[in-house]
Amino acid sequence: MNLVPHPTRYLFFTGKGGVGKTSLSTATAIQLADQGRRVLLVSTDAASNLDEMLGVPLRNAPVAVPAVPGLSVLNIDPQVAADQYRQRVLAQMAEASTEERDTVREQLSGACTTEIASFDEFSGLLAGGAQDFDHVVFDTAPTGHTLRLLSLPQAWSGFLQDNDRGASCLGPHSGLKMQESRFNAALATLTDPALTTVVLVARADRSALAEAGRSAQELAALGLNAQRLAINGVFPAAQASDAVAAAIARQEAAALADLPAALRPLPQVQVPLRPFDTVGVGALRQLLSDTPPGLSALPPAPADVQAESFGALVDQLAQAGRGLIMVMGKGGVGKTTLAAALAVGLVQRGHAVHLSTTDPADHLGDTLAGSLPGLDVSRIDPKAETARYIEKIMAARAPGLDEQQLALLREDLASPCTEEVAVFHAFSRTVAQARSAFVVLDTAPTGHSLLLMDATGAYHRQMTREFEGQPALHVVTPLMRLQDPAYTRVILVTLPETTPVSQAAALQDDLRRAGVEPWAWVLNRSLLATGTRDPLLQARLTGEQAQVRRVASGLARRLHAVPWQAEPPVGLPALQALATTPVSGASS
């Protein structure tokens, strides 16, 4: 099974979180290497799990995969990339004064430098930085973050054109001609169909296909027209008499029959659902095999695992009367649905709630499908927040500036990194609202949220430096609010599968290093409660059972479970039922 029968030099796999981008991109990279090609597999996701899937450590430089001759893997680590980027920019200023170097060093300490540094590494690969390889396969972050990444070559090329004054989070403009040529080369590579192919990955699910359709249009607007569609995990029901299997097959058939218009012209490949988790080279090779794998014997009855209902979680959260509830996790695990259900449930219990999202993809409106008295819904819109931030800065700084200074300020605010600063300020405002009411925050997928947390930490360090030695001033930063267990409760959402649980555990470790302790875990869409007898689904239950035990045996301080439902909980009535109807534990 070839997802790309005539592979170009650069292959991008993108799509909604949880659709299997990493599995399909890695399986394709292995397939190309097995054919004798030299392949570099690159993850642009800050929360990559390629190390677990391939059994090799991830670094900011190519690492050979011993089990697959010809394959190397590279993870663009934001922190390492940022450190290396700062060193390169400062090295270009060898002849500058100490004062100038200190000024640039301060400019490069901002959180947006982390994103720009990752982008600089990405541009280098597209501009000829991977000459030792025949193919470069990109396993990207979920859609919203990837569209931002792919738009940056155009944005920075335009910003730097004929601009040699001032400075930005890229460094001093006068020393950026090398980067400008790199960005132009990256843009030319991305828009050349002979060099670059984009594989839109989706599931046979209406929301995933709708997001893939929107992505197809936005990518075409950026000039990326060589697109293909891969529909992953298509379920072939083996027993028509099994109610669960029949419901899944019926949902998928309806979604595929109503394919978005932007996807219909694209070459399409369907990858069947496999009975195994795609962890390990052997499983990844089987993923694209034309020979169906055999099914194992039926698993034993699942052991009893104590997990409270989702309604009980809402009851416990409601007792605080106010505060910030952050719903976090890997893309595709159901964060938006559960964040919306939490907000609706708190309103049911008599509380006013502000529900917001930091996810560029923004699915809250589709999930709620209506309005509810007492529920205020908003979105941290990057474009709108950037315009608001620029207006605020111009109003504060423009008075008193001469024409040259005003021109420099406008140029600096036109920098694409202004968007990252603006989004952080909007996030800070949203966090502060939880002082007097409930704020439920549906966060972006893990990698993007970690970058936002990095910005929060950078701001905290900046404020503590500025106000050090001034005991009369009481400074409360957003990070301090996130670290306060009486103010913030983090809910980690996962599916009972290997990769989502591993990423949730890694996110928990990252949060703890930042001094933020997760409050509860939610296992979403558990099949263990359904009693299915379909052979393929039962084969998958063995892995699910192991993951439920893994979470219950020490990862989660509080554990709640939501069983798989024949109809996805979309719309206010379904969300209200999810927040109020008692459900059994994960094992029932």
Coordinates of C-alpha atoms in Angstrom, one line a residue:
M1 CA 0.0 0.0 0.0
N2 CA 1.6 3.2 -1.2
L3 CA 0.3 6.5 0.2
V4 CA 2.4 8.4 -2.3
P5 CA 3.1 6.2 -5.4
H6 CA 5.5 8.7 -6.9
P7 CA 7.1 10.3 -3.8
T8 CA 8.7 13.8 -4.1
R9 CA 11.8 14.8 -2.2
Y10 CA 9.7 16.4 0.6
L11 CA 6.6 14.8 2.0
F12 CA 4.5 16.5 4.6
F13 CA 1.9 14.6 6.7
T14 CA -0.6 16.9 8.4
G15 CA -4.1 16.8 9.9
K16 CA -6.2 17.0 13.0
G17 CA -4.7 15.7 16.2
G18 CA -5.1 11.9 16.8
V19 CA -5.8 10.9 13.2
G20 CA -2.5 9.0 12.9
K21 CA -0.1 11.4 11.2
T22 CA 2.9 10.0 13.1
S23 CA 2.0 6.4 12.3
L24 CA 1.5 7.0 8.6
S25 CA 4.5 9.3 8.1
T26 CA 6.8 6.9 10.0
A27 CA 5.4 3.9 8.1
T28 CA 6.0 5.7 4.8
A29 CA 9.5 6.6 5.8
I30 CA 10.3 3.0 6.7
Q31 CA 8.7 1.8 3.4
L32 CA 10.9 4.2 1.4
A33 CA 14.0 3.1 3.4
D34 CA 13.2 -0.5 2.8
Q35 CA 13.2 0.3 -0.9
G36 CA 16.8 1.4 -0.7
R37 CA 16.2 5.2 -0.3
R38 CA 18.1 7.4 2.2
V39 CA 15.3 8.9 4.3
L40 CA 15.2 11.6 7.0
L41 CA 12.1 11.6 9.2
V42 CA 11.6 14.9 10.8
S43 CA 9.1 15.8 13.6
T44 CA 8.0 19.4 14.0
D45 CA 5.9 18.6 17.0
A46 CA 7.2 19.7 20.4
A47 CA 5.5 16.7 21.9
S48 CA 6.8 14.1 19.5
N49 CA 6.6 10.4 20.5
L50 CA 8.8 9.1 17.6
D51 CA 11.3 7.9 20.2
E52 CA 8.8 5.5 21.7
M53 CA 7.6 4.3 18.3
L54 CA 11.0 3.7 16.8
G55 CA 13.0 2.8 20.0
V56 CA 15.7 5.5 19.4
P57 CA 16.5 8.7 21.3
L58 CA 15.4 12.0 19.6
R59 CA 17.8 14.8 19.1
N60 CA 18.1 18.1 17.2
A61 CA 20.4 16.2 14.7
P62 CA 19.8 13.1 12.6
V63 CA 19.9 9.8 14.5
A64 CA 20.1 6.5 12.6
V65 CA 17.4 3.9 13.3
P66 CA 19.3 0.6 13.6
A67 CA 16.3 -1.6 12.8
V68 CA 15.8 0.3 9.5
P69 CA 18.9 0.8 7.4
G70 CA 18.8 4.0 5.5
L71 CA 16.4 5.8 7.9
S72 CA 17.4 8.6 10.3
V73 CA 15.1 10.6 12.6
L74 CA 15.3 14.2 13.8
N75 CA 13.2 16.1 16.2
I76 CA 13.2 19.9 16.0
D77 CA 13.4 20.5 19.7
P78 CA 12.3 24.1 20.4
Q79 CA 14.5 24.8 23.4
V80 CA 17.7 23.4 21.8
A81 CA 16.9 25.2 18.5
A82 CA 16.4 28.4 20.4
D83 CA 19.7 28.2 22.2
Q84 CA 21.6 27.4 19.0
Y85 CA 19.8 30.2 17.1
R86 CA 20.7 32.8 19.7
Q87 CA 24.4 31.7 19.5
R88 CA 24.3 32.0 15.7
V89 CA 22.8 35.5 15.7
L90 CA 25.2 36.8 18.4
A91 CA 28.1 35.2 16.5
Q92 CA 27.2 37.5 13.5
M93 CA 27.8 40.5 15.8
A94 CA 31.4 39.8 16.6
E95 CA 32.3 43.4 15.8
A96 CA 29.4 45.0 17.5
S97 CA 29.7 46.9 20.8
T98 CA 28.9 45.3 24.1
E99 CA 25.9 47.5 24.5
E100 CA 24.5 46.4 21.1
R101 CA 25.1 42.7 21.8
D102 CA 23.4 43.0 25.2
T103 CA 20.4 44.7 23.5
V104 CA 20.1 41.9 20.9
R105 CA 20.6 39.2 23.6
E106 CA 17.6 40.7 25.5
Q107 CA 15.5 40.8 22.3
L108 CA 16.3 37.1 21.7
S109 CA 15.2 36.1 25.3
G110 CA 11.6 36.5 24.4
A111 CA 9.4 33.4 24.1
C112 CA 8.6 34.0 20.4
T113 CA 12.3 33.3 19.7
T114 CA 11.6 29.7 20.5
E115 CA 9.1 29.4 17.6
I116 CA 11.3 31.4 15.2
A117 CA 14.2 29.2 16.0
S118 CA 12.2 26.0 15.3
F119 CA 11.1 27.7 12.1
D120 CA 14.7 28.5 11.2
E121 CA 15.7 24.8 11.5
F122 CA 12.7 23.8 9.4
S123 CA 13.6 26.4 6.7
G124 CA 17.2 25.1 6.6
L125 CA 16.0 21.6 5.8
L126 CA 13.9 22.9 2.9
A127 CA 16.7 25.2 1.7
G128 CA 19.2 22.5 1.1
G129 CA 20.1 21.4 4.6
A130 CA 19.4 17.7 4.0
Q131 CA 21.6 16.9 1.1
D132 CA 22.6 13.4 2.4
F133 CA 19.0 12.2 2.0
D134 CA 16.8 11.2 -1.0
H135 CA 13.6 12.0 0.9
V136 CA 12.7 14.2 3.9
V137 CA 9.4 13.1 5.5
F138 CA 7.8 15.7 7.9
D139 CA 5.6 14.4 10.8
T140 CA 4.0 17.7 11.7
A141 CA 2.1 19.1 14.7
P142 CA -1.7 19.2 14.5
T143 CA -3.3 21.3 11.8
G144 CA -3.5 24.8 13.3
H145 CA 0.2 24.8 14.4
T146 CA 1.3 23.4 11.0
L147 CA -0.6 26.0 9.0
R148 CA 1.2 28.6 11.0
L149 CA 4.6 27.0 10.4
L150 CA 4.0 26.6 6.6
S151 CA 2.9 30.2 6.3
L152 CA 6.0 31.6 8.0
P153 CA 8.4 31.4 5.0
Q154 CA 6.0 33.8 3.1
A155 CA 5.5 36.0 6.1
W156 CA 9.1 36.4 6.9
S157 CA 10.2 36.8 3.3
G158 CA 7.8 39.7 2.9
F159 CA 8.8 41.2 6.3
L160 CA 12.5 41.3 5.5
Q161 CA 12.2 42.5 1.9
D162 CA 14.0 45.9 1.6
N163 CA 14.1 46.1 5.4
D164 CA 17.5 46.6 6.9
R165 CA 16.6 48.7 9.9
G166 CA 15.6 47.9 13.5
A167 CA 15.5 44.5 15.2
S168 CA 13.0 41.8 15.9
C169 CA 13.0 38.4 17.6
L170 CA 14.9 37.2 14.6
G171 CA 17.8 39.5 15.6
P172 CA 19.1 42.7 14.0
H173 CA 17.5 43.2 10.5
S174 CA 20.8 44.3 9.0
G175 CA 22.3 40.9 9.6
L176 CA 19.4 38.9 8.2
K177 CA 20.2 38.6 4.5
M178 CA 21.4 35.0 5.0
Q179 CA 18.0 34.2 6.6
E180 CA 16.1 36.1 3.9
S181 CA 17.6 34.0 1.2
R182 CA 16.9 30.8 3.2
F183 CA 13.3 31.8 3.7
N184 CA 12.9 32.5 0.0
A185 CA 14.4 29.1 -0.9
A186 CA 12.1 27.4 1.6
L187 CA 9.1 29.1 0.1
A188 CA 10.2 28.1 -3.4
T189 CA 10.6 24.5 -2.3
L190 CA 7.2 24.3 -0.5
T191 CA 5.3 25.6 -3.6
D192 CA 7.1 23.4 -6.2
P193 CA 4.9 20.3 -6.8
A194 CA 7.9 18.5 -8.3
L195 CA 9.6 18.8 -4.9
T196 CA 6.9 18.8 -2.2
T197 CA 3.7 16.7 -1.6
V198 CA 1.3 17.3 1.3
V199 CA -0.5 14.2 2.6
L200 CA -3.7 15.2 4.4
V201 CA -4.4 12.6 7.0
A202 CA -7.9 12.1 8.4
R203 CA -10.2 9.5 9.9
A204 CA -13.5 8.5 8.5
D205 CA -15.0 11.0 10.9
R206 CA -16.9 14.2 10.0
S207 CA -14.9 16.6 12.1
A208 CA -11.5 15.2 11.0
L209 CA -12.6 15.3 7.3
A210 CA -14.0 18.8 7.7
E211 CA -10.7 20.0 9.1
A212 CA -8.8 18.3 6.3
G213 CA -11.1 20.1 3.8
R214 CA -10.3 23.4 5.4
S215 CA -6.6 22.6 5.5
A216 CA -6.7 21.7 1.8
Q217 CA -8.0 25.1 1.0
E218 CA -5.6 27.0 3.2
L219 CA -2.6 25.1 1.9
A220 CA -3.7 25.8 -1.7
A221 CA -3.9 29.5 -0.8
L222 CA -0.3 29.3 0.4
G223 CA 0.7 27.7 -3.0
L224 CA 0.9 24.1 -1.8
N225 CA -1.2 22.4 -4.4
A226 CA 0.3 18.9 -4.6
Q227 CA -2.0 17.3 -2.1
R228 CA -3.2 13.7 -1.4
L229 CA -5.7 12.3 1.1
A230 CA -5.0 9.4 3.4
I231 CA -8.0 8.2 5.5
N232 CA -6.6 6.2 8.3
G233 CA -8.1 3.5 10.6
V234 CA -11.1 2.7 8.4
F235 CA -13.1 0.0 10.3
P236 CA -14.2 -3.1 8.4
A237 CA -17.0 -4.5 10.5
A238 CA -16.7 -8.3 10.7
Q239 CA -20.0 -9.0 12.5
A240 CA -23.1 -7.1 11.3
S241 CA -24.9 -8.4 14.4
D242 CA -22.6 -6.6 16.8
A243 CA -24.3 -3.3 17.7
V244 CA -21.0 -1.5 18.4
A245 CA -19.3 -2.6 15.2
A246 CA -22.4 -1.8 13.1
A247 CA -22.6 1.7 14.7
I248 CA -19.0 2.5 14.0
A249 CA -19.2 1.2 10.4
R250 CA -22.4 3.2 9.9
Q251 CA -20.9 6.4 11.2
E252 CA -17.8 6.0 9.0
A253 CA -19.8 5.2 5.8
A254 CA -21.9 8.4 6.3
A255 CA -18.8 10.5 6.8
L256 CA -17.1 9.2 3.7
A257 CA -20.3 9.6 1.6
D258 CA -20.4 13.3 2.6
L259 CA -16.7 14.1 1.8
P260 CA -16.0 17.9 1.8
A261 CA -15.8 19.4 -1.6
A262 CA -12.2 20.4 -1.3
L263 CA -11.2 16.8 -0.7
R264 CA -13.2 15.1 -3.5
P265 CA -10.7 15.8 -6.3
L266 CA -7.7 14.6 -4.3
P267 CA -6.1 11.2 -4.9
Q268 CA -7.3 9.0 -1.9
V269 CA -5.9 6.0 -0.1
Q270 CA -7.8 4.2 2.8
V271 CA -5.8 2.5 5.5
P272 CA -7.8 -0.2 7.4
L273 CA -7.9 -0.2 11.2
R274 CA -5.4 -2.7 12.5
P275 CA -5.8 -4.9 15.6
F276 CA -2.5 -3.5 17.1
D277 CA -1.0 -0.3 18.4
T278 CA 1.5 1.1 15.9
V279 CA 4.5 1.1 18.3
G280 CA 7.7 -0.6 17.1
V281 CA 9.2 -1.1 13.6
G282 CA 7.4 -4.4 13.1
A283 CA 4.0 -2.9 13.7
L284 CA 4.7 0.1 11.5
R285 CA 5.8 -2.2 8.7
Q286 CA 2.5 -4.1 9.0
L287 CA 0.5 -0.9 9.0
L288 CA 0.9 -0.4 5.2
S289 CA 1.0 -4.1 4.4
D290 CA -1.5 -5.5 1.8
T291 CA -1.7 -8.7 3.8
P292 CA -4.3 -8.4 6.7
P293 CA -2.8 -9.4 10.0
G294 CA -4.3 -12.4 11.9
L295 CA -6.5 -11.7 14.9
S296 CA -5.5 -13.1 18.3
A297 CA -7.8 -15.1 20.6
L298 CA -10.4 -13.3 22.6
P299 CA -8.9 -11.5 25.6
P300 CA -10.0 -12.4 29.1
A301 CA -12.6 -10.4 30.9
P302 CA -11.2 -7.1 31.9
A303 CA -10.1 -6.6 35.5
D304 CA -12.0 -4.1 37.6
V305 CA -10.4 -0.7 37.7
Q306 CA -11.7 2.0 39.9
A307 CA -12.6 5.1 37.8
E308 CA -15.2 7.6 38.8
S309 CA -17.8 9.0 36.4
F310 CA -17.4 12.2 34.4
G311 CA -20.4 13.6 36.2
A312 CA -18.5 13.1 39.5
L313 CA -15.6 15.1 38.1
V314 CA -17.9 18.0 37.4
D315 CA -19.4 17.7 40.9
Q316 CA -15.9 17.9 42.5
L317 CA -14.8 20.8 40.4
A318 CA -18.0 22.8 41.1
Q319 CA -17.3 22.7 44.9
A320 CA -14.5 25.4 44.5
G321 CA -17.1 28.0 43.3
R322 CA -14.6 29.6 40.9
G323 CA -11.1 29.0 39.3
L324 CA -9.3 28.1 36.1
I325 CA -9.9 24.6 34.7
M326 CA -7.4 23.8 31.9
V327 CA -8.2 20.7 29.7
M328 CA -5.0 19.4 28.2
G329 CA -3.7 16.5 26.1
K330 CA -2.7 15.1 22.8
G331 CA -4.7 16.1 19.7
G332 CA -7.7 14.0 18.9
V333 CA -8.4 12.7 22.4
G334 CA -11.6 14.7 22.9
K335 CA -10.3 17.7 24.8
T336 CA -12.8 20.1 23.2
T337 CA -15.8 17.9 23.8
L338 CA -14.9 17.3 27.4
A339 CA -14.0 21.0 28.0
A340 CA -17.4 22.0 26.6
A341 CA -19.1 19.3 28.7
L342 CA -17.4 20.5 31.9
A343 CA -18.5 24.1 31.2
V344 CA -22.1 23.1 30.5
G345 CA -22.1 20.9 33.6
L346 CA -20.9 23.8 35.8
V347 CA -23.6 26.0 34.4
Q348 CA -26.1 23.3 35.2
R349 CA -24.9 23.4 38.8
G350 CA -25.6 27.1 39.0
H351 CA -22.3 28.7 38.1
A352 CA -21.4 31.4 35.5
V353 CA -18.7 30.0 33.2
H354 CA -16.3 31.5 30.6
L355 CA -15.3 28.8 28.1
S356 CA -12.4 29.6 25.8
T357 CA -9.9 27.9 23.5
T358 CA -6.2 28.5 22.7
D359 CA -6.4 26.0 19.8
P360 CA -5.9 27.7 16.4
A361 CA -8.3 25.1 14.9
D362 CA -11.2 26.2 17.2
H363 CA -13.9 23.5 17.3
L364 CA -15.8 24.9 20.2
G365 CA -18.6 26.3 18.1
D366 CA -19.2 23.1 16.3
T367 CA -19.2 21.1 19.5
L368 CA -21.6 23.3 21.4
A369 CA -24.0 23.9 18.4
G370 CA -26.0 26.4 20.5
S371 CA -25.9 28.9 23.3
L372 CA -26.7 28.6 27.0
P373 CA -27.6 31.3 29.6
G374 CA -24.7 31.6 32.0
L375 CA -22.1 30.3 29.5
D376 CA -19.8 32.9 27.8
V377 CA -17.8 31.4 24.9
S378 CA -14.7 33.0 23.3
R379 CA -11.7 32.1 21.3
I380 CA -8.1 33.5 21.5
D381 CA -8.0 34.4 17.8
P382 CA -4.3 35.0 16.8
K383 CA -5.2 37.5 14.1
A384 CA -7.6 39.5 16.1
E385 CA -5.3 39.5 19.2
T386 CA -2.4 40.6 17.1
A387 CA -4.4 43.6 15.7
R388 CA -5.5 44.5 19.3
Y389 CA -1.9 44.2 20.6
I390 CA -0.5 46.4 17.8
E391 CA -3.2 49.0 18.4
K392 CA -2.4 49.1 22.1
I393 CA 1.4 49.4 21.6
M394 CA 1.0 52.1 19.0
A395 CA -1.3 54.1 21.3
A396 CA 1.1 53.8 24.2
R397 CA 4.4 54.4 22.4
A398 CA 3.7 56.5 19.3
P399 CA 3.1 59.9 21.1
G400 CA 6.5 61.7 21.3
L401 CA 8.3 59.5 18.7
D402 CA 9.7 61.2 15.6
E403 CA 9.0 59.9 12.1
Q404 CA 12.1 57.6 12.0
Q405 CA 11.3 56.1 15.4
L406 CA 7.7 55.7 14.5
A407 CA 8.7 53.9 11.3
L408 CA 11.0 51.5 13.2
L409 CA 8.2 50.7 15.7
R410 CA 5.8 49.9 12.9
E411 CA 8.4 47.7 11.2
D412 CA 9.0 45.8 14.5
L413 CA 5.3 45.3 15.1
A414 CA 4.9 43.9 11.5
S415 CA 7.1 41.0 12.5
P416 CA 5.3 37.7 12.4
C417 CA 6.6 37.0 16.0
T418 CA 4.3 39.7 17.2
E419 CA 1.5 37.2 16.9
E420 CA 3.1 34.9 19.6
V421 CA 3.4 37.8 22.0
A422 CA -0.2 38.9 21.4
V423 CA -1.6 35.4 22.0
F424 CA 0.3 35.1 25.3
H425 CA -1.2 38.4 26.5
A426 CA -4.7 37.2 25.6
F427 CA -4.0 33.9 27.4
S428 CA -2.9 36.0 30.5
R429 CA -6.1 38.0 30.4
T430 CA -8.2 34.8 30.2
V431 CA -6.3 33.2 33.2
A432 CA -6.9 36.4 35.3
Q433 CA -10.7 36.1 34.8
A434 CA -10.8 33.0 37.0
R435 CA -10.3 35.2 40.1
S436 CA -14.1 35.6 40.4
A437 CA -15.7 33.0 38.2
F438 CA -15.1 29.7 36.5
V439 CA -12.9 29.7 33.4
V440 CA -12.7 26.5 31.4
L441 CA -9.8 26.6 28.9
D442 CA -9.8 24.1 26.0
T443 CA -6.0 24.1 25.1
A444 CA -4.3 23.4 21.8
P445 CA -2.7 20.0 21.3
T446 CA 0.2 19.2 23.6
G447 CA 3.1 20.6 21.6
H448 CA 1.5 24.0 21.0
S449 CA 0.4 24.2 24.7
L450 CA 4.0 23.5 25.8
L451 CA 5.2 26.5 23.8
L452 CA 2.5 28.6 25.4
M453 CA 3.7 27.4 28.8
D454 CA 7.2 28.3 27.8
A455 CA 6.1 31.8 27.1
T456 CA 4.4 31.9 30.5
G457 CA 7.6 30.8 32.2
A458 CA 9.7 33.4 30.2
Y459 CA 7.3 36.2 31.2
H460 CA 7.5 35.0 34.9
R461 CA 11.3 35.1 34.8
Q462 CA 11.3 38.6 33.2
M463 CA 8.9 40.0 35.8
T464 CA 10.8 38.5 38.8
R465 CA 14.0 40.0 37.4
E466 CA 12.5 43.5 36.9
F467 CA 10.9 43.7 40.3
E468 CA 13.7 41.9 42.3
G469 CA 14.5 43.9 45.4
Q470 CA 11.2 45.7 45.5
P471 CA 9.4 43.9 48.3
A472 CA 6.6 46.5 48.5
L473 CA 5.3 45.4 45.1
H474 CA 3.3 42.2 45.0
V475 CA 3.7 40.7 41.4
V476 CA 1.4 37.8 40.4
T477 CA 2.3 36.3 37.1
P478 CA 0.2 33.9 35.0
L479 CA 2.7 31.1 35.9
M480 CA 2.1 31.7 39.6
R481 CA -1.7 31.4 39.0
L482 CA -1.1 28.1 37.2
Q483 CA 1.0 26.8 40.0
D484 CA -1.6 27.6 42.6
P485 CA -3.7 24.5 43.2
A486 CA -6.5 26.6 44.7
Y487 CA -6.7 28.7 41.6
T488 CA -5.9 26.2 38.7
R489 CA -7.0 22.6 38.1
V490 CA -5.4 20.8 35.1
I491 CA -7.4 18.0 33.6
L492 CA -5.4 15.6 31.4
V493 CA -7.5 13.8 28.7
T494 CA -6.3 10.7 27.0
L495 CA -7.5 7.7 25.1
P496 CA -6.7 4.3 26.5
E497 CA -4.1 3.7 23.9
T498 CA -0.3 3.5 24.1
T499 CA 0.7 6.8 22.4
P500 CA -1.9 9.1 23.9
V501 CA -1.2 7.7 27.4
S502 CA 2.6 8.1 26.9
Q503 CA 2.1 11.7 25.7
A504 CA -0.2 12.5 28.6
A505 CA 2.4 11.1 31.0
A506 CA 5.2 13.2 29.3
L507 CA 3.0 16.3 29.5
Q508 CA 2.4 15.6 33.2
D509 CA 6.2 15.5 33.7
D510 CA 6.6 18.8 31.9
L511 CA 3.9 20.4 33.9
R512 CA 5.4 19.2 37.2
R513 CA 8.8 20.6 36.2
A514 CA 7.0 24.0 35.8
G515 CA 5.5 23.6 39.2
V516 CA 2.0 22.7 37.9
E517 CA 0.4 19.6 39.3
P518 CA -2.3 17.9 37.2
W519 CA -5.5 17.5 39.2
A520 CA -7.2 14.6 37.4
W521 CA -7.0 12.3 34.4
V522 CA -9.9 11.4 32.1
L523 CA -9.9 8.2 30.0
N524 CA -12.1 9.0 27.0
R525 CA -13.9 6.8 24.6
S526 CA -13.3 3.5 26.3
L527 CA -14.5 0.4 24.4
L528 CA -14.2 -1.8 27.5
A529 CA -17.7 -0.7 28.6
T530 CA -19.4 -1.7 25.4
G531 CA -19.4 -5.5 25.5
T532 CA -18.5 -5.8 21.8
R533 CA -17.9 -9.2 20.3
D534 CA -16.4 -8.0 17.0
P535 CA -13.0 -9.9 16.6
L536 CA -11.1 -6.8 15.5
L537 CA -12.4 -4.6 18.3
Q538 CA -11.8 -7.4 20.8
A539 CA -8.2 -7.7 19.7
R540 CA -7.8 -4.0 20.3
L541 CA -9.3 -4.3 23.8
T542 CA -6.2 -6.2 25.0
G543 CA -4.1 -3.1 24.5
E544 CA -6.8 -0.9 26.0
Q545 CA -7.0 -3.0 29.1
A546 CA -3.2 -2.7 29.6
Q547 CA -3.3 1.1 29.3
V548 CA -6.2 1.5 31.8
R549 CA -4.2 -0.5 34.3
R550 CA -1.1 1.7 33.5
V551 CA -3.0 4.9 34.3
A552 CA -4.7 3.6 37.3
S553 CA -1.5 2.2 38.9
G554 CA 0.2 5.5 39.6
L555 CA 0.0 8.0 36.8
A556 CA -3.3 9.6 37.9
R557 CA -4.1 11.0 41.3
R558 CA -7.8 11.0 40.3
L559 CA -9.2 8.9 37.5
H560 CA -12.4 9.4 35.6
A561 CA -13.7 7.5 32.6
V562 CA -16.0 8.2 29.7
P563 CA -17.2 5.2 27.7
W564 CA -17.4 5.1 23.9
Q565 CA -20.7 6.3 22.6
A566 CA -22.5 5.3 19.4
E567 CA -23.3 8.9 18.7
P568 CA -20.6 11.5 19.4
P569 CA -21.7 14.0 22.1
V570 CA -22.2 17.1 20.0
G571 CA -24.7 19.8 20.9
L572 CA -26.0 21.1 24.2
P573 CA -28.4 18.2 25.1
A574 CA -25.6 15.6 24.5
L575 CA -23.1 17.6 26.5
Q576 CA -25.6 18.0 29.4
A577 CA -26.2 14.3 29.4
L578 CA -22.5 13.6 29.5
A579 CA -22.0 15.9 32.5
T580 CA -24.9 14.6 34.5
T581 CA -25.5 10.9 33.6
P582 CA -23.6 8.5 35.9
V583 CA -21.3 6.2 34.0
S584 CA -19.6 3.0 35.1
G585 CA -15.9 2.6 35.6
A586 CA -13.5 2.1 32.8
S587 CA -13.7 -1.6 33.1
S588 CA -17.4 -2.2 33.0

